[in-house]
Amino acid sequence: MYLSARMMPESSSDQPTATNRPDKSASGPPAADMSDPQWIAKYEPYLRMLARTHMRAAYRAKIGASDIVQQAMLQAVGAIDQFRGGTEAELRAWLRQILVRQICHLDRDLHRDKRDVRRERSMEQKLAQSSMRLEGLLAADQATPSQVAIVGENVTALAAAVERLPDGQRQAIELHYLEGLKLAEVAEALGKTTGAVAGLLHRGMKQLRSDWESSQQGSTGGGAS
């Protein structure tokens, strides 16, 4: 099983580069407790969402996104002392880099390919774009810039909320809003009509907005938990 193949990084040269440095202007709280494995664990839904949208369909059914993410998180915990960032935004970027390495390792193992640094960089950019789309997912529904900022700062909670949606709604939102596919492309990928996909997107976004509003009310003591 793939999980046993790469429990820890192969060598220091294969580690994600720890080039991030504390940046007071970046969003998110300081990284005081980020060496705690429980802190890393909260990023699991976020990484799983990215893995689902960027793993090749040819082997996605053989090796699930959860397996890849478990490997990435194990590596992150083992290499947390190499993280040099100062915010959650920087930590997310570092974790995405680790996830890319795991996906590309899998690619090479299955296809006996050599390491392709250009592909890794391209995938890093695509994952970063998906992450930015996630942060902006509810932006159109926020009344003030401060509310938009709250969504960005709680991107891991938003990823978890997306993951709780029914499968059809989740898949449609991930493909259309996060991967950037057009409606017709999503319909083809899911084997549905464009009308059916539009319905999934509408219901999914309605539920997501409701869940998000409830969670924000609960976090301020003004509503459901």
N, CA, C and O of each residue as an XYZ file, in Angstrom:
900
protein
N       0.844     -1.196      0.000
C       0.000      0.000      0.000
C       0.878      1.244      0.000
O       1.949      1.251      0.606
N       0.431      2.285     -0.671
C       1.269      3.463     -0.832
C       1.586      4.127      0.504
O       2.649      4.728      0.661
N       0.675      4.023      1.462
C       0.907      4.698      2.732
C       2.186      4.250      3.403
O       2.827      5.042      4.094
N       2.573      3.000      3.216
C       3.777      2.507      3.869
C       5.043      2.834      3.089
O       6.153      2.616      3.574
N       4.872      3.353      1.888
C       6.032      3.563      1.024
C       6.833      4.795      1.411
O       8.058      4.800      1.289
N       6.147      5.855      1.883
C       6.855      7.106      2.138
C       6.353      7.716      3.449
O       5.783      8.807      3.464
N       6.572      7.002      4.531
C       6.094      7.498      5.812
C       6.820      8.765      6.231
O       6.241      9.614      6.909
N       8.083      8.904      5.837
C       8.849     10.097      6.171
C       9.670     10.519      4.955
O       9.858      9.717      4.041
N      10.165     11.760      4.922
C      10.951     12.233      3.770
C      12.151     11.339      3.514
O      12.760     10.808      4.443
N      12.484     11.180      2.229
C      13.588     10.308      1.857
C      14.941     10.897      2.245
O      15.826     10.177      2.708
N      15.098     12.178      2.061
C      16.373     12.804      2.364
C      16.161     14.290      2.515
O      15.099     14.810      2.174
N      17.157     14.969      3.022
C      17.013     16.409      3.200
C      16.856     17.127      1.877
O      16.240     18.190      1.821
N      17.407     16.561      0.804
C      17.292     17.209     -0.494
C      15.892     17.112     -1.051
O      15.529     17.852     -1.966
N      15.084     16.182     -0.493
C      13.727     15.997     -0.973
C      12.722     16.739     -0.106
O      11.515     16.636     -0.323
N      13.215     17.488      0.877
C      12.335     18.234      1.758
C      11.837     19.484      1.042
O      12.538     20.034      0.193
N      10.622     19.937      1.380
C      10.170     21.232      0.869
C      11.084     22.323      1.386
O      11.503     22.293      2.543
N      11.386     23.262      0.555
C      12.269     24.333      0.993
C      11.574     25.208      2.006
O      10.397     25.535      1.850
N      12.289     25.588      3.037
C      11.720     26.419      4.095
C      12.171     27.855      3.907
O      12.885     28.406      4.745
N      11.754     28.453      2.812
C      12.215     29.788      2.471
C      11.334     30.877      3.049
O      11.723     32.045      3.067
N      10.131     30.505      3.528
C       9.241     31.520      4.078
C       9.826     32.120      5.343
O      10.425     31.411      6.152
N       9.658     33.406      5.515
C      10.112     34.090      6.717
C       8.924     34.844      7.303
O       7.994     35.199      6.578
N       8.952     35.092      8.618
C       7.830     35.804      9.228
C       7.525     37.102      8.503
O       8.420     37.883      8.179
N       6.244     37.313      8.257
C       5.804     38.496      7.536
C       4.613     39.084      8.265
O       3.512     38.537      8.201
N       4.819     40.173      8.944
C       3.770     40.768      9.753
C       2.617     41.275      8.902
O       1.515     41.475      9.413
N       2.854     41.486      7.609
C       1.793     42.005      6.761
C       0.884     40.911      6.248
O      -0.209     41.205      5.763
N       1.310     39.620      6.340
C       0.496     38.515      5.848
C      -0.658     38.268      6.801
O      -0.572     38.565      7.992
N      -1.755     37.714      6.254
C      -2.930     37.476      7.076
C      -2.711     36.289      7.985
O      -1.942     35.381      7.669
N      -3.402     36.305      9.131
C      -3.368     35.174     10.045
C      -2.535     35.456     11.269
O      -1.687     36.348     11.255
N      -2.771     34.688     12.352
C      -2.046     34.893     13.597
C      -0.629     34.382     13.508
O      -0.320     33.621     12.591
N       0.256     34.769     14.430
C       1.625     34.274     14.424
C       1.683     32.784     14.640
O       0.744     32.187     15.168
N       2.805     32.168     14.227
C       2.912     30.715     14.228
C       3.434     30.173     15.543
O       4.276     29.276     15.536
N       2.961     30.686     16.679
C       3.500     30.302     17.979
C       3.276     28.836     18.297
O       4.147     28.203     18.894
N       2.138     28.276     17.917
C       1.786     26.911     18.281
C       1.761     25.973     17.070
O       1.194     24.884     17.154
N       2.346     26.365     15.981
C       2.217     25.587     14.755
C       3.054     24.320     14.739
O       2.939     23.523     13.808
N       3.895     24.114     15.746
C       4.638     22.862     15.820
C       3.800     21.752     16.435
O       4.220     20.595     16.441
N       2.623     22.085     16.953
C       1.724     21.114     17.566
C       1.045     20.303     16.464
O       0.414     20.885     15.581
N       1.160     18.955     16.494
C       0.506     18.132     15.461
C      -0.997     18.386     15.356
O      -1.572     18.266     14.275
N      -1.638     18.738     16.481
C      -3.068     19.021     16.443
C      -3.356     20.282     15.636
O      -4.410     20.395     15.011
N      -2.422     21.227     15.649
C      -2.570     22.438     14.843
C      -2.482     22.085     13.361
O      -3.263     22.575     12.545
N      -1.512     21.223     13.025
C      -1.369     20.783     11.633
C      -2.616     20.030     11.181
O      -3.032     20.144     10.028
N      -3.214     19.257     12.094
C      -4.347     18.394     11.736
C      -5.544     19.180     11.230
O      -6.346     18.647     10.463
N      -5.683     20.423     11.637
C      -6.857     21.187     11.208
C      -6.815     21.515      9.709
O      -7.820     21.925      9.129
N      -5.645     21.331      9.093
C      -5.508     21.593      7.663
C      -5.864     20.377      6.804
O      -5.794     20.445      5.577
N      -6.239     19.280      7.435
C      -6.514     18.058      6.669
C      -7.621     18.251      5.640
O      -7.410     17.889      4.482
N      -8.801     18.805      5.986
C      -9.831     19.007      4.955
C      -9.365     19.931      3.831
O      -9.705     19.718      2.667
N      -8.598     20.944      4.176
C      -8.063     21.890      3.188
C      -7.149     21.184      2.195
O      -7.282     21.370      0.985
N      -6.225     20.377      2.698
C      -5.300     19.648      1.825
C      -6.028     18.574      1.025
O      -5.703     18.329     -0.137
N      -7.012     17.939      1.649
C      -7.767     16.887      0.952
C      -8.532     17.486     -0.225
O      -8.604     16.881     -1.294
N      -9.096     18.662     -0.030
C      -9.804     19.340     -1.105
C      -8.868     19.637     -2.271
O      -9.228     19.421     -3.428
N      -7.672     20.130     -1.971
C      -6.700     20.423     -3.024
C      -6.249     19.153     -3.726
O      -6.092     19.140     -4.947
N      -6.040     18.083     -2.961
C      -5.604     16.821     -3.559
C      -6.675     16.272     -4.498
O      -6.363     15.787     -5.585
N      -7.942     16.351     -4.077
C      -9.019     15.835     -4.930
C      -9.071     16.562     -6.261
O      -9.317     15.944     -7.296
N      -8.842     17.865     -6.245
C      -8.992     18.634     -7.469
C      -7.762     18.592     -8.372
O      -7.834     18.995     -9.533
N      -6.626     18.106     -7.849
C      -5.409     18.160     -8.664
C      -4.704     16.814     -8.863
O      -3.693     16.750     -9.563
N      -5.219     15.750     -8.264
C      -4.669     14.429     -8.571
C      -5.178     13.967     -9.930
O      -6.321     14.250    -10.287
N      -4.366     13.276    -10.675
C      -4.775     12.784    -11.981
C      -5.915     11.780    -11.834
O      -5.878     10.897    -10.977
N      -6.925     11.932    -12.687
C      -8.086     11.046    -12.614
C      -7.706      9.583    -12.833
O      -8.377      8.684    -12.325
N      -6.629      9.342    -13.588
C      -6.223      7.973    -13.915
C      -5.904      7.150    -12.679
O      -6.124      5.939    -12.678
N      -5.382      7.787    -11.610
C      -5.069      7.011    -10.417
C      -5.811      7.485     -9.177
O      -5.566      6.971     -8.085
N      -6.714      8.456     -9.318
C      -7.465      8.961     -8.176
C      -8.307      7.869     -7.540
O      -8.475      7.836     -6.321
N      -8.849      6.952     -8.389
C      -9.690      5.881     -7.864
C      -8.863      4.814     -7.158
O      -9.369      4.130     -6.268
N      -7.588      4.661     -7.544
C      -6.728      3.645     -6.937
C      -6.187      4.099     -5.591
O      -6.141      3.321     -4.637
N      -5.786      5.339     -5.518
C      -5.191      5.883     -4.297
C      -5.931      7.168     -3.954
O      -5.806      8.168     -4.660
N      -6.694      7.140     -2.883
C      -7.546      8.254     -2.536
C      -6.788      9.479     -2.077
O      -5.626      9.400     -1.679
N      -7.463     10.612     -2.139
C      -6.881     11.866     -1.679
C      -6.516     11.796     -0.202
O      -5.533     12.399      0.230
N      -7.314     11.056      0.574
C      -7.032     10.951      2.011
C      -5.673     10.308      2.267
O      -4.957     10.715      3.183
N      -5.316      9.312      1.469
C      -4.020      8.644      1.637
C      -2.871      9.610      1.348
O      -1.892      9.671      2.092
N      -3.005     10.352      0.270
C      -1.962     11.323     -0.095
C      -1.824     12.386      0.988
O      -0.714     12.763      1.364
N      -2.956     12.862      1.482
C      -2.933     13.908      2.509
C      -2.349     13.376      3.812
O      -1.624     14.090      4.505
N      -2.658     12.133      4.146
C      -2.075     11.551      5.352
C      -0.557     11.531      5.252
O       0.139     11.827      6.223
N      -0.051     11.183      4.081
C       1.391     11.183      3.874
C       1.968     12.597      4.024
O       2.997     12.796      4.669
N       1.284     13.568      3.417
C       1.760     14.954      3.484
C       1.786     15.461      4.921
O       2.717     16.160      5.321
N       0.766     15.109      5.694
C       0.702     15.571      7.076
C       1.760     14.898      7.948
O       2.330     15.529      8.839
N       2.018     13.629      7.691
C       3.089     12.946      8.414
C       4.432     13.611      8.129
O       5.247     13.811      9.030
N       4.646     13.948      6.865
C       5.902     14.610      6.503
C       5.986     15.992      7.138
O       7.048     16.399      7.610
N       4.860     16.718      7.151
C       4.853     18.061      7.731
C       5.181     18.027      9.218
O       5.964     18.844      9.702
N       4.587     17.085      9.940
C       4.865     16.972     11.371
C       6.339     16.646     11.605
O       6.967     17.176     12.521
N       6.884     15.758     10.756
C       8.280     15.371     10.916
C       9.267     16.471     10.547
O      10.416     16.461     10.987
N       8.807     17.419      9.734
C       9.718     18.469      9.258
C       9.323     19.858      9.746
O       9.797     20.857      9.206
N       8.454     19.936     10.768
C       7.927     21.228     11.191
C       9.025     22.174     11.665
O       8.865     23.392     11.593
N      10.137     21.626     12.147
C      11.214     22.498     12.609
C      11.870     23.245     11.448
O      12.623     24.192     11.674
N      11.594     22.832     10.207
C      12.145     23.522      9.045
C      11.257     24.665      8.562
O      11.660     25.450      7.704
N      10.042     24.756      9.120
C       9.142     25.840      8.735
C       9.638     27.156      9.300
O       9.870     27.264     10.504
N       9.804     28.161      8.445
C      10.340     29.439      8.874
C       9.338     30.573      8.728
O       9.700     31.742      8.854
N       8.090     30.239      8.466
C       7.083     31.271      8.304
C       6.581     31.803      9.631
O       6.955     31.307     10.694
N       5.733     32.816      9.561
C       5.220     33.426     10.769
C       3.715     33.537     10.834
O       3.182     34.037     11.825
N       3.003     33.078      9.794
C       1.554     33.204      9.766
C       0.925     31.928      9.223
O       1.608     31.067      8.669
N      -0.381     31.825      9.391
C      -1.098     30.671      8.846
C      -1.066     30.675      7.327
O      -1.026     29.612      6.709
N      -1.084     31.853      6.717
C      -1.001     31.919      5.258
C       0.305     31.296      4.769
O       0.320     30.583      3.765
N       1.393     31.564      5.477
C       2.688     30.988      5.110
C       2.714     29.492      5.397
O       3.324     28.723      4.654
N       2.055     29.083      6.473
C       1.989     27.657      6.774
C       1.207     26.910      5.702
O       1.587     25.808      5.307
N       0.119     27.507      5.234
C      -0.657     26.867      4.161
C       0.196     26.698      2.906
O       0.141     25.657      2.253
N       0.984     27.718      2.570
C       1.849     27.631      1.392
C       2.868     26.507      1.561
O       3.145     25.770      0.615
N       3.423     26.376      2.759
C       4.409     25.323      3.048
C       3.767     23.947      2.944
O       4.362     23.024      2.389
N       2.556     23.805      3.474
C       1.854     22.525      3.402
C       1.484     22.178      1.962
O       1.528     21.011      1.575
N       1.122     23.178      1.172
C       0.825     22.908     -0.236
C       2.051     22.388     -0.960
O       1.945     21.511     -1.817
N       3.218     22.926     -0.618
C       4.457     22.462     -1.243
C       4.715     20.997     -0.901
O       5.137     20.220     -1.757
N       4.462     20.629      0.340
C       4.629     19.230      0.752
C       3.644     18.348      0.002
O       4.008     17.264     -0.454
N       2.404     18.797     -0.130
C       1.388     18.014     -0.839
C       1.786     17.798     -2.296
O       1.627     16.701     -2.830
N       2.298     18.834     -2.930
C       2.747     18.708     -4.321
C       3.823     17.641     -4.434
O       3.795     16.822     -5.352
N       4.778     17.647     -3.499
C       5.851     16.646     -3.546
C       5.272     15.232     -3.424
O       5.728     14.317     -4.110
N       4.286     15.052     -2.570
C       3.689     13.731     -2.398
C       2.952     13.282     -3.655
O       3.057     12.125     -4.061
N       2.209     14.194     -4.267
C       1.491     13.847     -5.494
C       2.475     13.498     -6.611
O       2.255     12.554     -7.370
N       3.542     14.255     -6.702
C       4.531     13.994     -7.752
C       5.324     12.729     -7.470
O       5.714     12.030     -8.405
N       5.570     12.420     -6.203
C       6.184     11.135     -5.855
C       5.299      9.992     -6.366
O       5.786      9.038     -6.972
N       4.012     10.107     -6.115
C       3.073      9.081     -6.560
C       3.095      8.945     -8.067
O       3.086      7.838     -8.605
N       3.126     10.085     -8.744
C       3.188     10.091    -10.198
C       4.400      9.307    -10.696
O       4.287      8.490    -11.610
N       5.546      9.559    -10.096
C       6.770      8.881    -10.522
C       6.722      7.393    -10.198
O       7.178      6.563    -10.986
N       6.164      7.058     -9.027
C       6.091      5.648     -8.642
C       5.216      4.845     -9.598
O       5.538      3.709     -9.946
N       4.101      5.450    -10.020
C       3.157      4.734    -10.875
C       3.597      4.702    -12.335
O       3.312      3.746    -13.057
N       4.287      5.742    -12.759
C       4.657      5.840    -14.177
C       6.151      5.710    -14.429
O       6.612      5.838    -15.564
N       6.912      5.453    -13.352
C       8.367      5.303    -13.461
C       9.003      6.511    -14.147
O       9.946      6.383    -14.929
N       8.465      7.676    -13.836
C       8.998      8.911    -14.419
C      10.133      9.466    -13.567
O      10.247      9.151    -12.383
N      10.964     10.290    -14.180
C      11.967     11.026    -13.433
C      11.317     12.250    -12.798
O      10.230     12.670    -13.194
N      11.991     12.805    -11.823
C      11.457     13.993    -11.170
C      11.386     15.136    -12.168
O      12.343     15.399    -12.897
N      10.247     15.810    -12.194
C      10.023     16.935    -13.101
C       9.772     18.181    -12.249
O       8.653     18.421    -11.796
N      10.821     18.962    -12.041
C      10.720     20.144    -11.187
C       9.746     21.153    -11.775
O       9.024     21.827    -11.040
N       9.723     21.259    -13.102
C       8.808     22.207    -13.729
C       7.355     21.843    -13.460
O       6.515     22.715    -13.235
N       7.067     20.536    -13.485
C       5.694     20.113    -13.180
C       5.347     20.411    -11.723
O       4.223     20.809    -11.416
N       6.310     20.218    -10.833
C       6.061     20.511     -9.425
C       5.741     21.995     -9.235
O       4.818     22.349     -8.502
N       6.505     22.849     -9.896
C       6.266     24.295     -9.760
C       4.918     24.673    -10.348
O       4.203     25.508     -9.795
N       4.573     24.052    -11.475
C       3.288     24.332    -12.096
C       2.147     23.899    -11.186
O       1.149     24.607    -11.052
N       2.297     22.743    -10.565
C       1.254     22.270     -9.666
C       1.157     23.143     -8.422
O       0.060     23.399     -7.926
N       2.298     23.601     -7.917
C       2.278     24.516     -6.769
C       1.458     25.763     -7.102
O       0.677     26.239     -6.278
N       1.640     26.281     -8.306
C       0.901     27.472     -8.722
C      -0.591     27.171     -8.820
O      -1.420     27.994     -8.433
N      -0.932     25.995     -9.335
C      -2.340     25.627     -9.475
C      -3.000     25.449     -8.110
O      -4.142     25.865     -7.911
N      -2.285     24.833     -7.174
C      -2.829     24.671     -5.832
C      -3.008     26.025     -5.146
O      -3.991     26.245     -4.439
N      -2.059     26.919     -5.358
C      -2.174     28.258     -4.778
C      -3.384     28.997     -5.361
O      -4.088     29.712     -4.647
N      -3.615     28.815     -6.662
C      -4.772     29.449     -7.290
C      -6.074     28.893     -6.725
O      -7.014     29.645     -6.468
N      -6.130     27.574     -6.532
C      -7.326     26.969     -5.946
C      -7.545     27.470     -4.525
O      -8.679     27.705     -4.107
N      -6.450     27.629     -3.785
C      -6.555     28.137     -2.421
C      -7.104     29.564     -2.421
O      -7.937     29.905     -1.581
N      -6.645     30.397     -3.353
C      -7.146     31.766     -3.440
C      -8.615     31.776     -3.835
O      -9.386     32.601     -3.345
N      -9.006     30.862     -4.722
C     -10.420     30.786     -5.107
C     -11.276     30.374     -3.913
O     -12.393     30.862     -3.744
N     -10.747     29.472     -3.086
C     -11.479     29.064     -1.887
C     -11.681     30.256     -0.960
O     -12.772     30.459     -0.426
N     -10.619     31.047     -0.770
C     -10.716     32.219      0.092
C     -11.754     33.211     -0.429
O     -12.400     33.906      0.355
N     -11.913     33.277     -1.747
C     -12.868     34.213     -2.331
C     -14.230     33.619     -2.603
O     -15.088     34.278     -3.190
N     -14.444     32.371     -2.182
C     -15.665     31.649     -2.544
C     -16.924     32.372     -2.075
O     -17.909     32.441     -2.809
N     -16.897     32.906     -0.869
C     -18.070     33.578     -0.320
C     -17.930     35.095     -0.345
O     -18.771     35.805      0.207
N     -16.878     35.595     -0.979
C     -16.605     37.036     -0.944
C     -17.771     37.852     -1.483
O     -18.082     38.920     -0.956
N     -18.420     37.346     -2.540
C     -19.520     38.097     -3.148
C     -20.704     38.246     -2.201
O     -21.549     39.125     -2.374
N     -20.752     37.365     -1.187
C     -21.882     37.394     -0.269
C     -21.568     38.149      1.011
O     -22.421     38.258      1.892
N     -20.351     38.670      1.123
C     -19.970     39.390      2.335
C     -20.234     40.878      2.144
O     -19.947     41.436      1.085
N     -20.786     41.521      3.180
C     -21.216     42.912      3.054
C     -20.063     43.898      3.192
O     -20.115     44.989      2.623
N     -19.026     43.534      3.939
C     -17.947     44.482      4.221
C     -16.592     43.835      3.973
O     -16.480     42.609      3.990
N     -15.554     44.648      3.742
C     -14.199     44.101      3.582
C     -13.755     43.286      4.786
O     -13.032     42.300      4.634
N     -14.180     43.686      5.988
C     -13.772     42.948      7.186
C     -14.358     41.548      7.182
O     -13.713     40.606      7.642
N     -15.591     41.395      6.660
C     -16.198     40.079      6.586
C     -15.487     39.219      5.537
O     -15.328     38.012      5.720
N     -15.065     39.845      4.445
C     -14.278     39.110      3.435
C     -12.986     38.617      4.060
O     -12.572     37.483      3.816
N     -12.342     39.457      4.865
C     -11.089     39.068      5.523
C     -11.295     37.900      6.461
O     -10.425     37.038      6.579
N     -12.448     37.858      7.137
C     -12.741     36.755      8.053
C     -12.759     35.429      7.303
O     -12.257     34.423      7.803
N     -13.342     35.426      6.096
C     -13.371     34.203      5.296
C     -11.953     33.748      4.985
O     -11.644     32.563      5.110
N     -11.077     34.685      4.574
C      -9.699     34.333      4.244
C      -8.951     33.774      5.429
O      -8.180     32.825      5.292
N      -9.176     34.363      6.610
C      -8.465     33.917      7.798
C      -8.948     32.552      8.281
O      -8.226     31.856      8.994
N     -10.162     32.167      7.897
C     -10.743     30.897      8.338
C     -10.914     29.934      7.169
O     -11.888     29.186      7.096
N      -9.948     29.970      6.261
C     -10.056     29.158      5.048
C     -10.119     27.665      5.366
O     -10.746     26.904      4.629
N      -9.477     27.238      6.454
C      -9.542     25.819      6.807
C     -10.953     25.424      7.229
O     -11.411     24.330      6.902
N     -11.645     26.301      7.951
C     -13.023     26.024      8.341
C     -13.931     26.005      7.116
O     -14.869     25.211      7.045
N     -13.649     26.878      6.157
C     -14.441     26.910      4.932
C     -14.232     25.634      4.123
O     -15.183     25.091      3.562
N     -12.989     25.153      4.061
C     -12.712     23.895      3.363
C     -13.464     22.744      4.019
O     -13.995     21.876      3.326
N     -13.514     22.730      5.345
C     -14.244     21.684      6.060
C     -15.734     21.773      5.763
O     -16.409     20.751      5.646
N     -16.252     23.001      5.640
C     -17.665     23.180      5.329
C     -17.982     22.669      3.919
O     -19.025     22.052      3.703
N     -17.089     22.925      2.966
C     -17.266     22.394      1.612
C     -17.283     20.876      1.640
O     -18.082     20.247      0.946
N     -16.407     20.289      2.434
C     -16.295     18.836      2.496
C     -17.544     18.186      3.097
O     -17.835     17.027      2.801
N     -18.279     18.911      3.929
C     -19.482     18.361      4.559
C     -20.688     18.362      3.626
O     -21.706     17.744      3.936
N     -20.590     19.039      2.499
C     -21.705     19.074      1.556
C     -21.950     17.688      0.960
O     -21.032     16.868      0.925
N     -23.176     17.407      0.489
C     -23.419     16.171     -0.254
C     -22.438     16.047     -1.417
O     -22.025     17.054     -1.992
N     -22.068     14.821     -1.761
C     -21.005     14.598     -2.743
C     -21.208     15.367     -4.047
O     -20.274     15.992     -4.550
N     -22.419     15.323     -4.594
C     -22.656     15.992     -5.869
C     -22.432     17.482     -5.796
O     -21.818     18.068     -6.688
N     -22.928     18.101     -4.732
C     -22.737     19.538     -4.554
C     -21.267     19.873     -4.333
O     -20.742     20.837     -4.889
N     -20.618     19.061     -3.512
C     -19.190     19.291     -3.243
C     -18.370     19.189     -4.522
O     -17.535     20.050     -4.799
N     -18.606     18.137     -5.301
C     -17.838     17.948     -6.529
C     -18.060     19.098     -7.502
O     -17.113     19.588     -8.118
N     -19.305     19.527     -7.640
C     -19.608     20.615     -8.561
C     -18.909     21.903     -8.126
O     -18.347     22.613     -8.960
N     -18.938     22.207     -6.831
C     -18.288     23.427     -6.324
C     -16.780     23.345     -6.491
O     -16.150     24.318     -6.907
N     -16.190     22.191     -6.171
C     -14.738     22.060     -6.305
C     -14.296     22.215     -7.752
O     -13.312     22.898     -8.036
N     -15.026     21.580     -8.667
C     -14.630     21.637    -10.074
C     -14.852     23.027    -10.676
O     -14.007     23.534    -11.414
N     -15.982     23.630    -10.358
C     -16.320     24.917    -10.983
C     -15.625     26.090    -10.311
O     -14.975     26.893    -10.980
N     -15.757     26.195     -8.997
C     -15.240     27.369     -8.296
C     -13.765     27.248     -7.917
O     -13.042     28.244     -7.914
N     -13.322     26.046     -7.601
C     -11.957     25.896     -7.107
C     -10.976     25.467     -8.192
O      -9.835     25.928     -8.219
N     -11.419     24.586     -9.085
C     -10.537     24.185    -10.185
C     -10.688     25.109    -11.385
O      -9.815     25.159    -12.251
N     -11.797     25.841    -11.434
C     -11.982     26.832    -12.489
C     -12.565     26.296    -13.776
O     -12.443     26.945    -14.815
N     -13.208     25.110    -13.743
C     -13.808     24.554    -14.954
C     -15.100     25.290    -15.300
O     -15.816     25.767    -14.420
N     -15.379     25.370    -16.592
C     -16.626     25.968    -17.043
C     -17.784     25.011    -16.746
O     -17.578     23.824    -16.495
N     -18.997     25.553    -16.781
C     -20.172     24.756    -16.445
C     -20.273     23.507    -17.320
O     -20.561     22.416    -16.828
N     -20.034     23.676    -18.622
C     -20.119     22.538    -19.541
C     -19.047     21.498    -19.229
O     -19.288     20.298    -19.363
N     -17.865     21.952    -18.814
C     -16.781     21.030    -18.469
C     -17.097     20.261    -17.194
O     -16.782     19.076    -17.081
N     -17.722     20.939    -16.234
C     -18.135     20.255    -15.008
C     -19.195     19.212    -15.327
O     -19.162     18.098    -14.806
N     -20.131     19.583    -16.186
C     -21.194     18.653    -16.581
C     -20.608     17.402    -17.225
O     -21.046     16.286    -16.945
N     -19.619     17.596    -18.086
C     -18.973     16.449    -18.744
C     -18.228     15.590    -17.731
O     -18.280     14.362    -17.801
N     -17.539     16.223    -16.797
C     -16.767     15.485    -15.794
C     -17.672     14.667    -14.876
O     -17.304     13.569    -14.458
N     -18.849     15.197    -14.564
C     -19.763     14.518    -13.645
C     -20.789     13.654    -14.354
O     -21.547     12.928    -13.710
N     -20.816     13.730    -15.690
C     -21.790     12.951    -16.441
C     -23.211     13.438    -16.234
O     -24.145     12.639    -16.170
N     -23.377     14.756    -16.130
C     -24.690     15.353    -15.908
C     -24.942     16.451    -16.931
O     -24.033     16.859    -17.653
N     -26.186     16.927    -16.987
C     -26.504     18.043    -17.856
C     -26.042     19.344    -17.192
O     -25.828     19.390    -15.980
N     -25.893     20.388    -17.992
C     -25.492     21.672    -17.427
C     -26.560     22.197    -16.471
O     -26.243     22.855    -15.481
N     -27.830     21.902    -16.769
C     -28.903     22.314    -15.880
C     -28.805     21.643    -14.522
O     -29.026     22.276    -13.489
N     -28.468     20.347    -14.529
C     -28.324     19.613    -13.270
C     -27.144     20.151    -12.472
O     -27.219     20.270    -11.249
N     -26.051     20.477    -13.167
C     -24.877     21.024    -12.485
C     -25.201     22.394    -11.896
O     -24.791     22.700    -10.776
N     -25.931     23.217    -12.639
C     -26.317     24.536    -12.128
C     -27.139     24.389    -10.855
O     -26.991     25.176     -9.920
N     -27.996     23.392    -10.822
C     -28.789     23.144     -9.626
C     -27.933     22.714     -8.450
O     -28.156     23.149     -7.321
N     -26.954     21.861     -8.714
C     -26.039     21.424     -7.657
C     -25.252     22.611     -7.102
O     -25.061     22.730     -5.892
N     -24.803     23.480     -7.996
C     -24.040     24.654     -7.556
C     -24.906     25.590     -6.720
O     -24.466     26.104     -5.692
N     -26.128     25.804     -7.165
C     -27.027     26.706     -6.437
C     -27.332     26.170     -5.044
O     -27.252     26.906     -4.060
N     -27.681     24.891     -4.962
C     -28.014     24.310     -3.657
C     -26.782     24.222     -2.767
O     -26.855     24.451     -1.560
N     -25.648     23.888     -3.379
C     -24.419     23.772     -2.605
C     -23.986     25.103     -2.014
O     -23.609     25.172     -0.845
N     -24.037     26.161     -2.815
C     -23.637     27.477     -2.326
C     -24.617     27.991     -1.275
O     -24.210     28.640     -0.312
N     -25.906     27.703     -1.456
C     -26.907     28.114     -0.465
C     -26.640     27.445      0.873
O     -26.705     28.086      1.922
N     -26.339     26.144      0.829
C     -26.041     25.418      2.065
C     -24.734     25.896      2.682
O     -24.622     26.025      3.901
N     -23.758     26.156      1.838
C     -22.458     26.614      2.327
C     -22.584     27.969      3.027
O     -21.996     28.181      4.087
N     -23.345     28.873      2.436
C     -23.550     30.183      3.055
C     -24.248     30.032      4.407
O     -23.893     30.694      5.382
N     -25.246     29.150      4.445
C     -25.983     28.940      5.694
C     -25.078     28.359      6.777
O     -25.092     28.817      7.919
N     -24.291     27.348      6.409
C     -23.377     26.725      7.380
C     -22.343     27.734      7.862
O     -22.007     27.778      9.046
N     -21.839     28.548      6.925
C     -20.807     29.513      7.283
C     -21.359     30.560      8.247
O     -20.718     30.891      9.245
N     -22.544     31.078      7.949
C     -23.151     32.087      8.812
C     -23.406     31.522     10.207
O     -23.199     32.205     11.209
N     -23.864     30.253     10.264
C     -24.113     29.626     11.562
C     -22.822     29.466     12.348
O     -22.792     29.702     13.556
N     -21.761     29.066     11.669
C     -20.484     28.878     12.360
C     -19.927     30.193     12.871
O     -19.325     30.238     13.944
N     -20.121     31.266     12.111
C     -19.625     32.566     12.545
C     -20.426     33.116     13.719
O     -19.864     33.751     14.612
N     -21.735     32.876     13.721
C     -22.560     33.281     14.848
C     -22.170     32.511     16.102
O     -22.118     33.063     17.201
N     -21.894     31.206     15.910
C     -21.495     30.377     17.043
C     -20.160     30.797     17.617
O     -19.960     30.747     18.830
N     -19.231     31.218     16.743
C     -17.898     31.586     17.216
C     -17.903     32.886     18.012
O     -16.985     33.158     18.786
N     -18.964     33.698     17.809
C     -19.061     34.943     18.567
C     -20.086     34.855     19.684
O     -20.378     35.840     20.360
N     -20.634     33.636     19.867
C     -21.587     33.428     20.944
C     -22.969     33.942     20.631
O     -23.802     34.100     21.523
N     -23.219     34.212     19.322
C     -24.510     34.787     18.982
C     -25.454     33.856     18.296
O     -26.511     34.282     17.828
N     -25.097     32.549     18.216
C     -25.992     31.644     17.517
C     -25.561     30.242     17.725
O     -24.985     29.885     18.752
N     -25.863     29.404     16.682
C     -25.580     27.986     16.791
C     -24.104     27.756     16.826
O     -23.324     28.563     16.319
N     -23.712     26.651     17.427
C     -22.296     26.321     17.528
C     -21.834     25.640     16.280
O     -20.662     25.281     16.170
